[in-house]
Amino acid sequence: MTDVVSIPISSGEIVQVPIGDLPDDVKDIMDMLKTERVPLSVWRNVALGYYQLQKFSQFEQILKEGTSEAVYSGLEESRADRVTLLNNLGAYYTDQAILERENERRDKLFEAAESYNKATKLDNRSEISWIGKGIWFLVKQDLTQSFQHFEHVYNQNKNFIPALLGMACVYYHQKSYHLALEKYVIVLKLNPNYSPRVRLGIGLCLYQLEYYERAKLAFERTLQLDDRCAEAWIGLSVIYLNDQNLSAEERIPKSLSMLEKAYQLSKNNPMILNHLSNYFFFKDDFEKAARLAEQAERNTEDHQVMAEALYYRARCFHAQREYAVASNLYQKALIYWPEFPLAHFGAGQILIEQQKISNAIEEFEKVQQYAPGNYETTKFLGI
């Protein structure tokens, strides 16, 4: 990122404004941009300066004003620049939607859709507009529409990396891990220095395909390139925790130290919070385990992660014989993830305690359906 924003003025001079000197009140600088009729590319540079300072409200104001009809109508030659600004605005609102919940989330997604729709109305062939809309559908968990947008761009340009990454992400969410891995590998071949997160994606796919040693190498390489990647620390933590070639005295502390690094980098990450909850449960610290799981629940919109958080909470109450509370939480978990075998198993155990054997059998049969060969349920059902 540059440290200075260059603003050409009508006299032919160029005003150099250091990023750190951009005023908190954007009115004066917007008035200057409009009066001097500067290109929209300069509006974008000013907006990015505010973004660099993490002054997101000012960033949004500059982009909204720069994409308005009042500014654009006097700069007809700037159609492509206006499309770029609208895509920037759409991406910003989409990012904000990920951080919000419920009503606020819907509002941000609506604003993002408006920006992308305006961009595609100006230029329906803009690759970035299609990619942005694909991400928008991904956030809405509409995988079909998301994939169609990424594939549309891919069919025009099979080496366009954002399209390949979008398709990989959809494949991963569809549990088509081989296909996702294939796309990530193509990206890596096209540009080995594109982003450390490409290797993170490769590691996640390899882990799901149970190639644990190769996944470990991918996560380690990710961290060599970016040691602040919390997800890679989580991946390594899980691999070490389940490494049966190490003793418990070796793997548990090593796994925990990596999980702590991930937590320091992303304290509201629901996956990290769930893993920490699991750790403290096995340390018999049920209060801390339940609190961490509740925090994970508050910080996610993903149904499976939500279900896991509810399961971890339920398990804490279950261990303390608070069966009514535990049963309610198991059932809530199953609303978000009906195929979750651990929640069915927990619910079945509660039903046994309540002497509701026929209902317990139904729950255990669901465990067998979703996790065939489960030893505990096989033994109970006499299979």
Coordinates of C-alpha atoms in Angstrom, one line a residue:
M1 CA 0.0 0.0 0.0
T2 CA 1.1 3.5 -0.8
D3 CA 1.8 6.1 2.0
V4 CA 0.5 9.0 -0.1
V5 CA -2.6 9.8 -2.1
S6 CA -2.1 11.9 -5.2
I7 CA -4.9 14.2 -6.1
P8 CA -4.7 16.1 -9.5
I9 CA -6.3 19.5 -9.5
S10 CA -7.5 21.8 -12.3
S11 CA -4.4 24.0 -12.2
G12 CA -2.4 21.1 -13.3
E13 CA -0.7 20.6 -9.9
I14 CA -0.9 17.3 -8.0
V15 CA -1.7 17.5 -4.2
Q16 CA 0.1 14.9 -2.2
V17 CA -1.8 13.9 0.9
P18 CA 0.0 11.5 3.3
I19 CA -2.4 8.7 4.3
G20 CA -1.9 9.5 8.0
D21 CA -3.1 13.1 7.4
L22 CA -6.5 12.1 5.9
P23 CA -9.1 14.0 8.0
D24 CA -11.7 12.1 10.1
D25 CA -14.4 14.3 8.6
V26 CA -14.5 13.4 4.9
K27 CA -16.7 16.3 3.8
D28 CA -13.9 18.7 2.9
I29 CA -11.9 16.1 0.9
M30 CA -15.1 14.9 -0.9
D31 CA -15.9 18.5 -1.8
M32 CA -12.4 18.9 -3.3
L33 CA -12.8 15.7 -5.3
K34 CA -16.1 16.8 -6.7
T35 CA -15.0 20.4 -7.4
E36 CA -11.8 19.4 -9.1
R37 CA -13.7 16.6 -11.0
V38 CA -10.9 14.1 -10.4
P39 CA -11.1 10.6 -12.0
L40 CA -13.0 8.0 -10.0
S41 CA -9.7 6.0 -9.7
V42 CA -8.6 8.8 -7.4
W43 CA -11.8 8.5 -5.3
R44 CA -10.9 4.8 -5.0
N45 CA -7.3 5.6 -3.9
V46 CA -8.6 8.0 -1.2
A47 CA -11.1 5.4 0.0
L48 CA -8.4 2.8 0.2
G49 CA -6.3 5.2 2.2
Y50 CA -9.0 5.3 4.8
Y51 CA -9.3 1.6 4.7
Q52 CA -5.6 1.3 5.3
L53 CA -6.2 3.4 8.5
Q54 CA -9.1 1.1 9.4
K55 CA -11.4 4.1 9.2
F56 CA -14.2 2.0 7.6
S57 CA -17.0 4.5 7.9
Q58 CA -15.0 7.1 5.9
F59 CA -14.0 4.4 3.4
E60 CA -17.7 3.6 2.9
Q61 CA -18.7 7.3 2.6
I62 CA -16.1 8.0 -0.1
L63 CA -17.2 4.9 -2.2
K64 CA -20.9 5.7 -1.8
E65 CA -20.4 9.3 -2.9
G66 CA -18.0 8.3 -5.7
T67 CA -20.5 5.9 -7.2
S68 CA -23.4 8.3 -6.9
E69 CA -25.1 9.6 -10.1
A70 CA -24.2 13.2 -9.1
V71 CA -20.5 12.4 -9.4
Y72 CA -20.6 9.8 -12.2
S73 CA -22.8 11.8 -14.5
G74 CA -20.0 14.3 -15.1
L75 CA -17.4 11.6 -15.7
E76 CA -19.0 9.5 -18.4
E77 CA -15.6 8.2 -19.5
S78 CA -15.2 6.5 -16.1
R79 CA -17.6 3.6 -16.5
A80 CA -14.9 1.0 -15.8
D81 CA -13.8 2.9 -12.7
R82 CA -17.4 3.2 -11.4
V83 CA -17.8 -0.6 -11.8
T84 CA -14.6 -1.0 -9.8
L85 CA -15.9 1.2 -7.0
L86 CA -19.2 -0.6 -6.9
N87 CA -17.5 -3.9 -6.7
N88 CA -15.3 -2.6 -3.8
L89 CA -18.4 -1.4 -2.0
G90 CA -20.2 -4.7 -2.6
A91 CA -17.2 -6.6 -1.2
Y92 CA -17.1 -4.3 1.8
Y93 CA -20.7 -4.9 2.6
T94 CA -20.3 -8.7 2.1
D95 CA -17.4 -8.7 4.6
Q96 CA -19.5 -6.7 7.0
A97 CA -22.4 -9.2 6.7
I98 CA -20.0 -12.1 7.7
L99 CA -19.4 -10.2 11.0
E100 CA -23.0 -9.4 11.7
R101 CA -26.0 -11.5 12.8
E102 CA -29.6 -11.8 11.7
N103 CA -31.2 -8.4 10.9
E104 CA -27.9 -6.5 10.5
R105 CA -26.5 -9.3 8.4
R106 CA -29.6 -9.2 6.0
D107 CA -29.2 -5.4 5.7
K108 CA -25.5 -5.6 4.7
L109 CA -26.2 -8.4 2.2
F110 CA -29.0 -6.3 0.7
E111 CA -26.6 -3.3 0.3
A112 CA -24.0 -5.6 -1.2
A113 CA -26.5 -7.0 -3.7
E114 CA -27.5 -3.4 -4.7
S115 CA -23.8 -2.5 -5.4
Y116 CA -23.2 -5.7 -7.4
N117 CA -26.4 -5.3 -9.4
K118 CA -25.5 -1.7 -10.3
A119 CA -22.0 -2.9 -11.4
T120 CA -23.4 -5.7 -13.6
K121 CA -25.9 -3.3 -15.1
L122 CA -23.1 -1.1 -16.2
D123 CA -20.9 -4.0 -17.4
N124 CA -22.3 -7.5 -17.4
R125 CA -19.0 -8.9 -18.5
S126 CA -17.0 -7.7 -15.5
E127 CA -15.3 -10.8 -14.1
I128 CA -14.9 -9.2 -10.6
S129 CA -18.6 -8.4 -10.5
W130 CA -19.4 -12.1 -11.1
I131 CA -16.9 -13.2 -8.5
G132 CA -18.2 -10.8 -6.0
K133 CA -21.8 -12.0 -6.5
G134 CA -20.5 -15.6 -6.2
I135 CA -19.0 -14.8 -2.8
W136 CA -22.3 -13.1 -1.9
F137 CA -24.2 -16.3 -2.6
L138 CA -21.7 -18.3 -0.7
V139 CA -22.2 -16.1 2.4
K140 CA -26.0 -16.8 1.9
Q141 CA -25.1 -20.5 1.8
D142 CA -26.7 -20.8 -1.7
L143 CA -24.0 -23.1 -3.0
T144 CA -25.7 -23.7 -6.4
Q145 CA -25.9 -20.1 -7.3
S146 CA -22.5 -19.4 -5.9
F147 CA -20.9 -22.1 -8.1
Q148 CA -22.8 -20.9 -11.2
H149 CA -21.2 -17.5 -10.8
F150 CA -17.7 -18.8 -10.3
E151 CA -18.1 -21.3 -13.1
H152 CA -19.4 -18.6 -15.5
V153 CA -16.1 -16.7 -15.1
Y154 CA -14.0 -19.9 -15.2
N155 CA -15.6 -20.9 -18.6
Q156 CA -14.4 -17.5 -20.0
N157 CA -10.9 -17.8 -18.5
K158 CA -9.8 -21.1 -17.0
N159 CA -6.7 -19.5 -15.5
F160 CA -8.6 -16.8 -13.6
I161 CA -7.5 -17.5 -10.0
P162 CA -10.5 -16.0 -8.1
A163 CA -12.9 -18.2 -10.1
L164 CA -10.8 -21.3 -9.3
L165 CA -10.6 -20.4 -5.6
G166 CA -14.4 -19.8 -5.5
M167 CA -15.1 -23.2 -7.1
A168 CA -12.7 -24.8 -4.7
C169 CA -14.5 -23.3 -1.8
V170 CA -17.9 -24.4 -3.0
Y171 CA -16.6 -27.9 -3.6
Y172 CA -15.2 -28.0 -0.1
H173 CA -18.5 -27.0 1.4
Q174 CA -20.2 -29.7 -0.7
K175 CA -17.7 -32.2 0.8
S176 CA -16.3 -32.8 -2.7
Y177 CA -12.8 -32.7 -1.3
H178 CA -11.0 -34.3 -4.2
L179 CA -12.4 -31.7 -6.6
A180 CA -11.6 -28.8 -4.2
L181 CA -8.1 -30.1 -3.9
E182 CA -7.7 -30.2 -7.6
K183 CA -8.7 -26.5 -8.0
Y184 CA -6.3 -25.4 -5.2
V185 CA -3.4 -27.3 -6.8
I186 CA -4.1 -25.6 -10.1
V187 CA -4.0 -22.2 -8.4
L188 CA -0.7 -23.1 -6.8
K189 CA 0.8 -24.1 -10.1
L190 CA -0.4 -20.9 -11.8
N191 CA 1.0 -18.7 -9.1
P192 CA 3.0 -20.3 -6.2
N193 CA 3.2 -17.0 -4.4
Y194 CA -0.5 -16.1 -4.7
S195 CA -1.5 -16.4 -1.0
P196 CA -0.6 -18.6 1.9
R197 CA -4.3 -19.4 2.2
V198 CA -4.1 -21.5 -0.9
R199 CA -1.9 -23.9 1.0
L200 CA -4.3 -23.7 3.9
G201 CA -7.1 -24.9 1.5
I202 CA -4.9 -27.7 0.3
G203 CA -4.2 -28.7 3.9
L204 CA -7.9 -28.7 4.8
C205 CA -8.8 -30.9 1.8
L206 CA -6.0 -33.4 2.6
Y207 CA -7.1 -33.6 6.2
Q208 CA -10.7 -34.4 5.2
L209 CA -9.4 -37.0 2.8
E210 CA -7.4 -38.5 5.8
Y211 CA -4.0 -37.8 4.3
Y212 CA -2.9 -36.5 7.7
E213 CA 0.9 -36.3 7.1
R214 CA 0.5 -34.4 3.9
A215 CA -2.1 -32.1 5.5
K216 CA 0.4 -31.5 8.3
L217 CA 3.1 -30.4 5.8
A218 CA 0.6 -28.1 4.1
F219 CA -0.3 -26.4 7.4
E220 CA 3.3 -26.1 8.3
R221 CA 4.2 -24.5 5.0
T222 CA 1.2 -22.1 5.4
L223 CA 2.6 -21.0 8.7
Q224 CA 6.1 -20.6 7.3
L225 CA 4.6 -18.0 4.9
D226 CA 2.1 -16.5 7.4
D227 CA 2.5 -17.4 11.1
R228 CA -0.7 -15.4 11.9
C229 CA -2.9 -17.9 10.1
A230 CA -5.1 -19.1 13.0
E231 CA -6.8 -21.8 10.9
A232 CA -3.4 -23.5 10.1
W233 CA -2.6 -23.5 13.8
I234 CA -6.0 -25.2 14.5
G235 CA -5.3 -27.8 11.8
L236 CA -1.9 -28.7 13.2
S237 CA -3.4 -28.8 16.7
V238 CA -6.0 -31.3 15.7
I239 CA -3.5 -33.5 13.8
Y240 CA -1.1 -33.6 16.8
L241 CA -4.0 -34.3 19.2
N242 CA -4.9 -37.4 17.2
D243 CA -1.4 -38.6 16.4
Q244 CA -1.3 -42.1 17.9
N245 CA 2.5 -42.3 17.2
L246 CA 3.0 -39.9 20.1
S247 CA 2.3 -40.5 23.8
A248 CA -0.5 -38.5 25.5
E249 CA 2.2 -36.7 27.4
E250 CA 3.7 -35.5 24.1
R251 CA 0.7 -34.8 21.9
I252 CA -1.7 -33.1 24.4
P253 CA 0.6 -30.2 25.5
K254 CA 1.9 -29.8 21.9
S255 CA -1.7 -29.6 20.6
L256 CA -2.8 -27.2 23.3
S257 CA 0.2 -24.9 22.7
M258 CA -0.9 -24.6 19.0
L259 CA -4.5 -24.1 20.0
E260 CA -3.4 -21.3 22.3
K261 CA -1.5 -19.6 19.5
A262 CA -4.7 -19.8 17.3
Y263 CA -6.7 -18.3 20.2
Q264 CA -4.4 -15.4 20.6
L265 CA -4.7 -14.6 16.9
S266 CA -8.5 -15.0 16.7
K267 CA -10.2 -14.9 20.1
N268 CA -13.8 -15.1 18.8
N269 CA -13.1 -17.8 16.2
P270 CA -15.9 -20.4 16.9
M271 CA -13.8 -23.4 15.8
I272 CA -11.0 -22.4 18.2
L273 CA -13.5 -21.9 21.0
N274 CA -15.1 -25.3 20.4
H275 CA -11.7 -27.0 20.4
L276 CA -10.8 -25.3 23.7
S277 CA -14.2 -26.3 25.2
N278 CA -13.4 -29.9 24.3
Y279 CA -10.0 -29.6 26.0
F280 CA -11.4 -28.2 29.2
F281 CA -14.2 -30.8 29.2
F282 CA -11.6 -33.6 29.4
K283 CA -9.9 -31.6 32.2
D284 CA -13.2 -31.8 34.1
D285 CA -13.5 -28.0 34.0
F286 CA -17.1 -28.1 33.0
E287 CA -17.8 -24.5 33.8
K288 CA -15.1 -23.2 31.5
A289 CA -15.9 -25.7 28.8
A290 CA -19.5 -24.6 28.8
R291 CA -18.6 -21.0 28.7
L292 CA -16.3 -21.4 25.8
A293 CA -18.9 -23.4 23.8
E294 CA -21.5 -20.7 24.5
Q295 CA -19.1 -18.1 23.2
A296 CA -18.6 -20.2 20.1
E297 CA -22.3 -20.4 19.6
R298 CA -22.7 -16.6 19.8
N299 CA -20.0 -16.1 17.2
T300 CA -21.1 -18.3 14.3
E301 CA -23.9 -18.5 11.7
D302 CA -22.6 -21.8 10.4
H303 CA -25.1 -24.5 11.3
Q304 CA -22.6 -27.3 11.9
V305 CA -20.3 -25.2 14.0
M306 CA -23.4 -24.0 16.0
A307 CA -24.5 -27.6 16.5
E308 CA -21.0 -28.6 17.8
A309 CA -21.1 -25.7 20.2
L310 CA -24.5 -26.7 21.5
Y311 CA -23.3 -30.3 21.8
Y312 CA -20.3 -29.3 23.8
R313 CA -22.6 -27.3 26.1
A314 CA -25.0 -30.2 26.4
R315 CA -22.1 -32.6 27.3
C316 CA -21.1 -30.4 30.2
F317 CA -24.5 -30.4 31.7
H318 CA -24.8 -34.1 31.0
A319 CA -21.6 -34.8 32.9
Q320 CA -23.1 -32.9 35.9
R321 CA -26.3 -34.9 35.7
E322 CA -28.4 -31.9 34.7
Y323 CA -30.3 -34.1 32.3
A324 CA -33.2 -31.8 31.4
V325 CA -30.8 -29.0 30.3
A326 CA -28.5 -31.4 28.5
S327 CA -31.4 -33.0 26.6
N328 CA -32.7 -29.6 25.5
L329 CA -29.3 -28.6 24.2
Y330 CA -28.8 -31.9 22.3
Q331 CA -32.2 -31.4 20.6
K332 CA -31.2 -27.8 19.7
A333 CA -28.0 -29.1 18.2
L334 CA -30.0 -31.6 16.1
I335 CA -32.2 -28.8 14.7
Y336 CA -29.1 -27.2 13.2
W337 CA -27.5 -30.5 12.1
P338 CA -29.9 -33.4 12.0
E339 CA -27.2 -35.8 10.9
F340 CA -24.9 -35.1 13.9
P341 CA -24.2 -38.5 15.3
L342 CA -22.6 -37.3 18.6
A343 CA -25.8 -35.3 19.4
H344 CA -28.0 -38.3 18.7
F345 CA -25.7 -40.4 20.9
G346 CA -25.9 -37.9 23.8
A347 CA -29.7 -37.7 23.4
G348 CA -29.9 -41.5 23.5
Q349 CA -27.9 -41.7 26.7
I350 CA -30.2 -39.1 28.3
L351 CA -33.3 -41.2 27.3
I352 CA -31.7 -44.3 28.9
E353 CA -31.3 -42.3 32.1
Q354 CA -35.0 -41.4 31.8
Q355 CA -35.9 -45.1 31.2
K356 CA -37.3 -44.3 27.7
I357 CA -35.6 -47.3 26.1
S358 CA -37.6 -47.4 22.8
N359 CA -36.8 -43.7 22.2
A360 CA -33.2 -44.3 23.0
I361 CA -33.0 -47.1 20.5
E362 CA -34.3 -44.7 17.8
E363 CA -31.5 -42.3 18.6
F364 CA -28.9 -45.0 18.5
E365 CA -30.2 -46.3 15.2
K366 CA -29.7 -42.8 13.9
V367 CA -26.1 -42.9 15.1
Q368 CA -25.6 -46.1 13.2
Q369 CA -27.2 -44.5 10.1
Y370 CA -24.9 -41.5 10.2
A371 CA -21.8 -43.2 11.7
P372 CA -21.9 -46.8 10.7
G373 CA -20.0 -49.2 13.0
N374 CA -20.0 -47.0 16.1
Y375 CA -18.9 -49.4 18.8
E376 CA -21.0 -48.1 21.7
T377 CA -24.3 -48.1 19.8
T378 CA -23.5 -51.4 18.1
K379 CA -23.0 -53.0 21.6
F380 CA -26.2 -51.5 22.9
L381 CA -28.3 -52.5 19.9
G382 CA -26.8 -56.0 19.9
I383 CA -25.8 -55.7 16.2

